[in-house]
PDB file of C-alpha atoms in Angstrom:
ATOM      1  CA  ALA A   1       1.441   7.181  12.123  1.00 74.00           C
ATOM      2  CA  GLN A   2       0.501   6.448   8.556  1.00 80.00           C
ATOM      3  CA  SER A   3      -2.771   5.194   7.110  1.00 88.00           C
ATOM      4  CA  VAL A   4      -4.379   4.509   3.759  1.00 93.00           C
ATOM      5  CA  THR A   5      -8.005   4.819   2.708  1.00 96.00           C
ATOM      6  CA  GLN A   6      -9.325   3.256  -0.450  1.00 97.00           C
ATOM      7  CA  LEU A   7     -12.755   4.542  -1.362  1.00 93.00           C
ATOM      8  CA  GLY A   8     -14.962   1.852  -2.803  1.00 92.00           C
ATOM      9  CA  SER A   9     -14.379  -1.780  -1.929  1.00 95.00           C
ATOM     10  CA  HIS A  10     -15.846  -2.768  -5.280  1.00 97.00           C
ATOM     11  CA  VAL A  11     -15.683  -0.920  -8.602  1.00 97.00           C
ATOM     12  CA  SER A  12     -17.320  -2.134 -11.804  1.00 98.00           C
ATOM     13  CA  VAL A  13     -16.511  -0.744 -15.252  1.00 97.00           C
ATOM     14  CA  SER A  14     -17.280  -1.748 -18.807  1.00 97.00           C
ATOM     15  CA  GLU A  15     -14.516  -3.028 -21.034  1.00 97.00           C
ATOM     16  CA  GLY A  16     -12.923  -0.022 -22.739  1.00 97.00           C
ATOM     17  CA  ALA A  17     -14.061   2.432 -20.080  1.00 98.00           C
ATOM     18  CA  LEU A  18     -11.867   4.540 -17.824  1.00 98.00           C
ATOM     19  CA  VAL A  19     -10.647   2.906 -14.640  1.00 98.00           C
ATOM     20  CA  LEU A  20     -10.320   5.129 -11.560  1.00 98.00           C
ATOM     21  CA  LEU A  21      -9.399   3.619  -8.206  1.00 98.00           C
ATOM     22  CA  ARG A  22      -9.114   6.061  -5.338  1.00 98.00           C
ATOM     23  CA  CYS A  23      -6.473   6.149  -2.633  1.00 97.00           C
ATOM     24  CA  ASN A  24      -5.928   8.738   0.088  1.00 96.00           C
ATOM     25  CA  TYR A  25      -3.188   8.569   2.649  1.00 93.00           C
ATOM     26  CA  SER A  26      -2.082  10.228   5.822  1.00 89.00           C
ATOM     27  CA  SER A  27       1.535  10.501   6.773  1.00 82.00           C
ATOM     28  CA  SER A  28       3.539  12.826   8.973  1.00 76.00           C
ATOM     29  CA  VAL A  29       6.550  12.612   6.660  1.00 78.00           C
ATOM     30  CA  PRO A  30       6.893  12.484   2.858  1.00 78.00           C
ATOM     31  CA  PRO A  31       5.571   9.068   1.907  1.00 85.00           C
ATOM     32  CA  TYR A  32       6.522   6.403  -0.533  1.00 90.00           C
ATOM     33  CA  LEU A  33       3.343   5.244  -2.277  1.00 93.00           C
ATOM     34  CA  PHE A  34       2.611   2.017  -4.101  1.00 95.00           C
ATOM     35  CA  TRP A  35      -0.140   0.276  -5.989  1.00 97.00           C
ATOM     36  CA  TYR A  36      -0.222  -3.506  -6.027  1.00 97.00           C
ATOM     37  CA  VAL A  37      -2.515  -5.871  -7.934  1.00 97.00           C
ATOM     38  CA  GLN A  38      -3.520  -9.325  -6.759  1.00 97.00           C
ATOM     39  CA  TYR A  39      -5.147 -11.909  -9.003  1.00 94.00           C
ATOM     40  CA  PRO A  40      -7.078 -14.766  -7.361  1.00 90.00           C
ATOM     41  CA  ASN A  41      -4.898 -17.182  -5.403  1.00 85.00           C
ATOM     42  CA  GLN A  42      -1.730 -15.306  -6.296  1.00 90.00           C
ATOM     43  CA  GLY A  43       0.726 -12.992  -4.599  1.00 93.00           C
ATOM     44  CA  LEU A  44       0.856  -9.232  -4.990  1.00 95.00           C
ATOM     45  CA  GLN A  45       2.415  -7.678  -8.073  1.00 95.00           C
ATOM     46  CA  LEU A  46       3.825  -4.159  -7.990  1.00 95.00           C
ATOM     47  CA  LEU A  47       1.998  -1.943 -10.501  1.00 96.00           C
ATOM     48  CA  LEU A  48       3.795   1.327  -9.840  1.00 96.00           C
ATOM     49  CA  LYS A  49       5.458   3.401  -7.170  1.00 94.00           C
ATOM     50  CA  TYR A  50       6.046   7.001  -6.191  1.00 93.00           C
ATOM     51  CA  THR A  51       9.075   7.912  -4.121  1.00 88.00           C
ATOM     52  CA  THR A  52      10.326  11.331  -5.210  1.00 85.00           C
ATOM     53  CA  GLY A  53      10.424  13.412  -8.381  1.00 86.00           C
ATOM     54  CA  ALA A  54       7.754  13.385 -11.075  1.00 88.00           C
ATOM     55  CA  THR A  55       4.299  13.223  -9.544  1.00 90.00           C
ATOM     56  CA  LEU A  56       2.727  11.394 -12.496  1.00 95.00           C
ATOM     57  CA  VAL A  57       3.933   7.834 -12.352  1.00 96.00           C
ATOM     58  CA  LYS A  58       3.492   5.279 -15.115  1.00 96.00           C
ATOM     59  CA  GLY A  59       3.354   1.598 -14.329  1.00 95.00           C
ATOM     60  CA  ILE A  60       2.808  -1.735 -15.981  1.00 95.00           C
ATOM     61  CA  ASN A  61      -0.242  -2.785 -17.994  1.00 94.00           C
ATOM     62  CA  GLY A  62      -1.107   0.805 -18.949  1.00 96.00           C
ATOM     63  CA  PHE A  63      -1.805   2.010 -15.410  1.00 97.00           C
ATOM     64  CA  GLU A  64      -0.667   5.337 -14.032  1.00 97.00           C
ATOM     65  CA  ALA A  65      -1.130   7.304 -10.830  1.00 97.00           C
ATOM     66  CA  GLU A  66      -0.649  10.905  -9.794  1.00 95.00           C
ATOM     67  CA  PHE A  67       0.705  11.977  -6.427  1.00 94.00           C
ATOM     68  CA  LYS A  68      -1.164  15.058  -5.223  1.00 94.00           C
ATOM     69  CA  LYS A  69       0.333  16.276  -1.974  1.00 91.00           C
ATOM     70  CA  SER A  70      -2.290  18.983  -1.428  1.00 91.00           C
ATOM     71  CA  GLU A  71      -5.057  16.378  -1.643  1.00 93.00           C
ATOM     72  CA  THR A  72      -3.039  13.581   0.023  1.00 93.00           C
ATOM     73  CA  SER A  73      -4.142  11.365  -2.836  1.00 95.00           C
ATOM     74  CA  PHE A  74      -2.590   8.779  -5.134  1.00 96.00           C
ATOM     75  CA  HIS A  75      -5.409   7.654  -7.412  1.00 98.00           C
ATOM     76  CA  LEU A  76      -4.845   4.885  -9.952  1.00 98.00           C
ATOM     77  CA  THR A  77      -6.134   5.274 -13.504  1.00 98.00           C
ATOM     78  CA  LYS A  78      -6.166   3.437 -16.800  1.00 98.00           C
ATOM     79  CA  PRO A  79      -7.742   4.956 -19.912  1.00 97.00           C
ATOM     80  CA  SER A  80      -9.322   1.767 -21.221  1.00 97.00           C
ATOM     81  CA  ALA A  81     -10.200  -1.259 -19.101  1.00 98.00           C
ATOM     82  CA  HIS A  82      -9.514  -4.760 -20.289  1.00 97.00           C
ATOM     83  CA  MET A  83     -11.102  -7.955 -19.044  1.00 96.00           C
ATOM     84  CA  SER A  84      -7.701  -9.075 -17.761  1.00 96.00           C
ATOM     85  CA  ASP A  85      -7.630  -6.090 -15.365  1.00 97.00           C
ATOM     86  CA  ALA A  86     -10.230  -7.724 -13.134  1.00 97.00           C
ATOM     87  CA  ALA A  87      -8.440  -8.239  -9.817  1.00 97.00           C
ATOM     88  CA  GLU A  88      -7.959  -6.834  -6.309  1.00 97.00           C
ATOM     89  CA  TYR A  89      -5.971  -3.608  -6.102  1.00 98.00           C
ATOM     90  CA  PHE A  90      -4.161  -2.424  -2.982  1.00 98.00           C
ATOM     91  CA  CYS A  91      -2.742   1.003  -2.310  1.00 97.00           C
ATOM     92  CA  ALA A  92       0.110   1.085   0.208  1.00 94.00           C
ATOM     93  CA  VAL A  93       2.227   3.707   1.958  1.00 91.00           C
ATOM     94  CA  ASP A  94       5.648   3.514   3.537  1.00 87.00           C
ATOM     95  CA  THR A  95       7.376   6.402   5.224  1.00 70.00           C
ATOM     96  CA  GLY A  96      10.718   4.718   4.649  1.00 64.00           C
ATOM     97  CA  THR A  97      11.609   4.899   8.294  1.00 62.00           C
ATOM     98  CA  ALA A  98       9.605   2.037   9.727  1.00 61.00           C
ATOM     99  CA  SER A  99      10.259  -0.422   6.891  1.00 68.00           C
ATOM    100  CA  LYS A 100       6.589  -1.268   7.003  1.00 82.00           C
ATOM    101  CA  LEU A 101       4.007  -1.103   4.263  1.00 88.00           C
ATOM    102  CA  THR A 102       0.594   0.047   5.415  1.00 90.00           C
ATOM    103  CA  PHE A 103      -2.049  -1.289   3.054  1.00 94.00           C
ATOM    104  CA  GLY A 104      -5.478   0.031   2.242  1.00 96.00           C
ATOM    105  CA  THR A 105      -8.393  -2.350   2.517  1.00 96.00           C
ATOM    106  CA  GLY A 106      -8.347  -3.033  -1.208  1.00 97.00           C
ATOM    107  CA  THR A 107     -10.645  -2.415  -4.162  1.00 98.00           C
ATOM    108  CA  ARG A 108     -12.004  -5.249  -6.255  1.00 97.00           C
ATOM    109  CA  LEU A 109     -12.193  -4.210  -9.898  1.00 98.00           C
ATOM    110  CA  GLN A 110     -14.801  -5.954 -12.025  1.00 97.00           C
ATOM    111  CA  VAL A 111     -14.729  -5.494 -15.808  1.00 97.00           C
ATOM    112  CA  THR A 112     -17.899  -6.266 -17.732  1.00 97.00           C
ATOM    113  CA  LEU A 113     -18.555  -6.713 -21.438  1.00 93.00           C
TER     114      LEU A 113
ATOM    115  CA  ASP B   1      16.434 -14.125 -11.402  1.00 61.00           C
ATOM    116  CA  THR B   2      13.850 -11.503 -10.546  1.00 65.00           C
ATOM    117  CA  GLU B   3      11.315 -13.394  -8.518  1.00 91.00           C
ATOM    118  CA  VAL B   4      10.485 -14.559  -5.031  1.00 96.00           C
ATOM    119  CA  THR B   5       9.651 -18.244  -4.776  1.00 97.00           C
ATOM    120  CA  GLN B   6       7.669 -19.962  -2.040  1.00 97.00           C
ATOM    121  CA  THR B   7       7.178 -23.618  -1.202  1.00 97.00           C
ATOM    122  CA  PRO B   8       4.948 -25.422  -0.758  1.00 97.00           C
ATOM    123  CA  LYS B   9       2.112 -23.889  -2.737  1.00 96.00           C
ATOM    124  CA  HIS B  10      -0.483 -25.585  -0.544  1.00 97.00           C
ATOM    125  CA  LEU B  11      -0.188 -27.073   2.952  1.00 96.00           C
ATOM    126  CA  VAL B  12      -2.736 -28.889   5.089  1.00 96.00           C
ATOM    127  CA  MET B  13      -1.751 -29.635   8.661  1.00 93.00           C
ATOM    128  CA  GLY B  14      -3.256 -30.761  11.899  1.00 91.00           C
ATOM    129  CA  MET B  15      -3.065 -28.752  15.096  1.00 90.00           C
ATOM    130  CA  THR B  16      -0.327 -31.002  16.507  1.00 89.00           C
ATOM    131  CA  ASN B  17       1.883 -31.001  13.415  1.00 90.00           C
ATOM    132  CA  LYS B  18       5.149 -29.174  12.853  1.00 95.00           C
ATOM    133  CA  LYS B  19       5.733 -27.824   9.370  1.00 96.00           C
ATOM    134  CA  SER B  20       7.802 -25.132   7.674  1.00 97.00           C
ATOM    135  CA  LEU B  21       7.222 -22.640   4.885  1.00 98.00           C
ATOM    136  CA  LYS B  22      10.139 -21.671   2.692  1.00 98.00           C
ATOM    137  CA  CYS B  23      10.867 -18.481   0.781  1.00 98.00           C
ATOM    138  CA  GLU B  24      13.792 -17.777  -1.512  1.00 97.00           C
ATOM    139  CA  GLN B  25      15.033 -14.814  -3.529  1.00 97.00           C
ATOM    140  CA  HIS B  26      18.173 -14.370  -5.611  1.00 91.00           C
ATOM    141  CA  MET B  27      17.912 -10.655  -6.285  1.00 93.00           C
ATOM    142  CA  GLY B  28      20.444  -9.678  -3.628  1.00 93.00           C
ATOM    143  CA  HIS B  29      17.711  -8.089  -1.542  1.00 94.00           C
ATOM    144  CA  ARG B  30      18.641  -7.375   2.043  1.00 93.00           C
ATOM    145  CA  ALA B  31      15.181  -7.216   3.601  1.00 93.00           C
ATOM    146  CA  MET B  32      12.677 -10.060   3.712  1.00 95.00           C
ATOM    147  CA  TYR B  33       9.151 -10.153   5.084  1.00 96.00           C
ATOM    148  CA  TRP B  34       6.401 -12.564   6.131  1.00 97.00           C
ATOM    149  CA  TYR B  35       2.752 -11.569   5.755  1.00 97.00           C
ATOM    150  CA  LYS B  36      -0.503 -13.309   6.583  1.00 97.00           C
ATOM    151  CA  GLN B  37      -3.521 -12.651   4.377  1.00 97.00           C
ATOM    152  CA  LYS B  38      -7.075 -13.707   5.153  1.00 96.00           C
ATOM    153  CA  ALA B  39      -9.714 -13.823   2.438  1.00 93.00           C
ATOM    154  CA  LYS B  40     -10.841 -10.410   1.152  1.00 89.00           C
ATOM    155  CA  LYS B  41      -8.383  -8.609   3.446  1.00 94.00           C
ATOM    156  CA  PRO B  42      -5.067  -6.846   2.866  1.00 95.00           C
ATOM    157  CA  PRO B  43      -1.842  -8.572   3.897  1.00 95.00           C
ATOM    158  CA  GLU B  44      -0.892  -8.212   7.568  1.00 95.00           C
ATOM    159  CA  LEU B  45       2.789  -7.906   8.372  1.00 94.00           C
ATOM    160  CA  MET B  46       4.174 -10.592  10.673  1.00 96.00           C
ATOM    161  CA  PHE B  47       7.976 -10.325  10.597  1.00 96.00           C
ATOM    162  CA  VAL B  48      10.726  -8.286   8.956  1.00 94.00           C
ATOM    163  CA  TYR B  49      14.314  -9.418   8.539  1.00 95.00           C
ATOM    164  CA  SER B  50      16.879  -6.797   7.700  1.00 92.00           C
ATOM    165  CA  TYR B  51      20.421  -7.922   6.829  1.00 93.00           C
ATOM    166  CA  GLU B  52      19.521 -11.397   8.142  1.00 94.00           C
ATOM    167  CA  LYS B  53      18.479 -10.078  11.540  1.00 94.00           C
ATOM    168  CA  LEU B  54      14.938  -9.967  12.862  1.00 94.00           C
ATOM    169  CA  SER B  55      14.037  -6.281  12.998  1.00 91.00           C
ATOM    170  CA  ILE B  56      10.260  -6.340  13.386  1.00 90.00           C
ATOM    171  CA  ASN B  57       7.948  -8.843  15.072  1.00 91.00           C
ATOM    172  CA  GLU B  58       4.362  -7.643  14.957  1.00 91.00           C
ATOM    173  CA  SER B  59       3.419  -9.402  18.208  1.00 92.00           C
ATOM    174  CA  VAL B  60       2.989 -12.692  16.410  1.00 95.00           C
ATOM    175  CA  PRO B  61       2.148 -15.746  18.584  1.00 95.00           C
ATOM    176  CA  SER B  62       5.121 -17.971  19.357  1.00 95.00           C
ATOM    177  CA  ARG B  63       3.597 -20.855  17.411  1.00 96.00           C
ATOM    178  CA  PHE B  64       5.027 -18.998  14.390  1.00 97.00           C
ATOM    179  CA  SER B  65       8.825 -18.974  14.407  1.00 97.00           C
ATOM    180  CA  PRO B  66      10.780 -17.229  11.652  1.00 97.00           C
ATOM    181  CA  GLU B  67      14.301 -18.074  10.601  1.00 97.00           C
ATOM    182  CA  CYS B  68      16.697 -16.457   8.149  1.00 96.00           C
ATOM    183  CA  PRO B  69      19.548 -18.929   7.480  1.00 95.00           C
ATOM    184  CA  ASN B  70      21.181 -16.679   4.873  1.00 93.00           C
ATOM    185  CA  SER B  71      20.503 -13.573   2.836  1.00 91.00           C
ATOM    186  CA  SER B  72      18.522 -15.474   0.194  1.00 95.00           C
ATOM    187  CA  LEU B  73      16.384 -17.721   2.326  1.00 97.00           C
ATOM    188  CA  LEU B  74      13.571 -17.169   4.807  1.00 98.00           C
ATOM    189  CA  ASN B  75      11.688 -19.864   6.670  1.00 98.00           C
ATOM    190  CA  LEU B  76       8.563 -19.809   8.786  1.00 98.00           C
ATOM    191  CA  HIS B  77       8.304 -22.703  11.226  1.00 98.00           C
ATOM    192  CA  LEU B  78       4.817 -23.659  12.307  1.00 96.00           C
ATOM    193  CA  HIS B  79       3.865 -25.596  15.424  1.00 95.00           C
ATOM    194  CA  ALA B  80       0.587 -26.198  17.246  1.00 93.00           C
ATOM    195  CA  LEU B  81      -1.384 -23.942  14.958  1.00 94.00           C
ATOM    196  CA  GLN B  82      -5.065 -23.187  15.330  1.00 95.00           C
ATOM    197  CA  PRO B  83      -7.762 -23.370  12.637  1.00 95.00           C
ATOM    198  CA  GLU B  84      -7.940 -19.558  12.615  1.00 96.00           C
ATOM    199  CA  ASP B  85      -4.333 -19.537  11.380  1.00 97.00           C
ATOM    200  CA  SER B  86      -5.568 -20.832   8.042  1.00 97.00           C
ATOM    201  CA  ALA B  87      -4.665 -18.171   5.485  1.00 97.00           C
ATOM    202  CA  LEU B  88      -2.445 -17.276   2.555  1.00 97.00           C
ATOM    203  CA  TYR B  89       1.113 -16.698   3.791  1.00 98.00           C
ATOM    204  CA  LEU B  90       3.078 -14.325   1.637  1.00 97.00           C
ATOM    205  CA  CYS B  91       6.794 -13.715   1.562  1.00 97.00           C
ATOM    206  CA  ALA B  92       8.285 -10.523   0.155  1.00 96.00           C
ATOM    207  CA  SER B  93      11.709  -8.999  -0.299  1.00 95.00           C
ATOM    208  CA  SER B  94      13.108  -5.550  -0.965  1.00 93.00           C
ATOM    209  CA  GLN B  95      16.488  -4.141  -1.906  1.00 90.00           C
ATOM    210  CA  ASP B  96      16.657  -2.384   1.409  1.00 84.00           C
ATOM    211  CA  PRO B  97      14.135  -1.801   4.185  1.00 79.00           C
ATOM    212  CA  GLY B  98      11.701   0.880   3.059  1.00 76.00           C
ATOM    213  CA  ARG B  99      12.081   0.207  -0.666  1.00 82.00           C
ATOM    214  CA  GLU B 100       9.402  -1.400  -2.824  1.00 89.00           C
ATOM    215  CA  GLN B 101       8.616  -4.970  -1.897  1.00 93.00           C
ATOM    216  CA  PHE B 102       8.352  -7.879  -4.298  1.00 94.00           C
ATOM    217  CA  PHE B 103       6.000 -10.656  -3.310  1.00 96.00           C
ATOM    218  CA  GLY B 104       6.058 -14.382  -3.828  1.00 96.00           C
ATOM    219  CA  PRO B 105       2.980 -16.360  -4.918  1.00 96.00           C
ATOM    220  CA  GLY B 106       2.172 -17.429  -1.367  1.00 96.00           C
ATOM    221  CA  THR B 107       1.483 -20.654   0.499  1.00 97.00           C
ATOM    222  CA  ARG B 108      -2.169 -21.505   1.083  1.00 97.00           C
ATOM    223  CA  LEU B 109      -2.252 -22.990   4.598  1.00 97.00           C
ATOM    224  CA  THR B 110      -5.178 -24.944   5.988  1.00 96.00           C
ATOM    225  CA  VAL B 111      -5.154 -26.004   9.643  1.00 96.00           C
ATOM    226  CA  LEU B 112      -7.565 -28.787  10.523  1.00 93.00           C
TER     227      LEU B 112
END
């Protein structure tokens, strides 16, 4: 079975500050990992993904994430927050065998002036 | 075309009504999904279609009936819904099952 834990249901940062959203997973097989962003009343947009290969993954809007197998983590970072980054962020895992995404509970990012 | 479209954007229906949600993609994706999302919660998987065949039904009540008429189109037929079925219904597609999923904007459903 696979599961995802997102630490912190709500994170607040100042504009220009580092963004760090935490995601830990459990999986019995090598996972595929994803970060999605959801703006109010919209669908989910894929930010980035890890499947195989390079463990540091770059995505859209300046976000990146690093797959750390030893820590079973896939934390999302962005060096400098922008007001437009305020949204809900979901980490998700898929083992590739069940064709099912397992989502974390989400982290709401607030960006303040 | 690199997007998933969903219609209608909003839907209000009574508990005795029959309505349908529509999802379309023209990316040649071979897997399509229906999710239900309640406020402040992650999406919950309802159904998966793989190569136009239903491959996963997450024990969804029979008042929700999915249909995949062709590889580009996915419908969700609704009948005798309950107020607790009010939610955002999201459609997604992926190149193949297990690959990254691309989501549509959703249909906001309200059941009175």
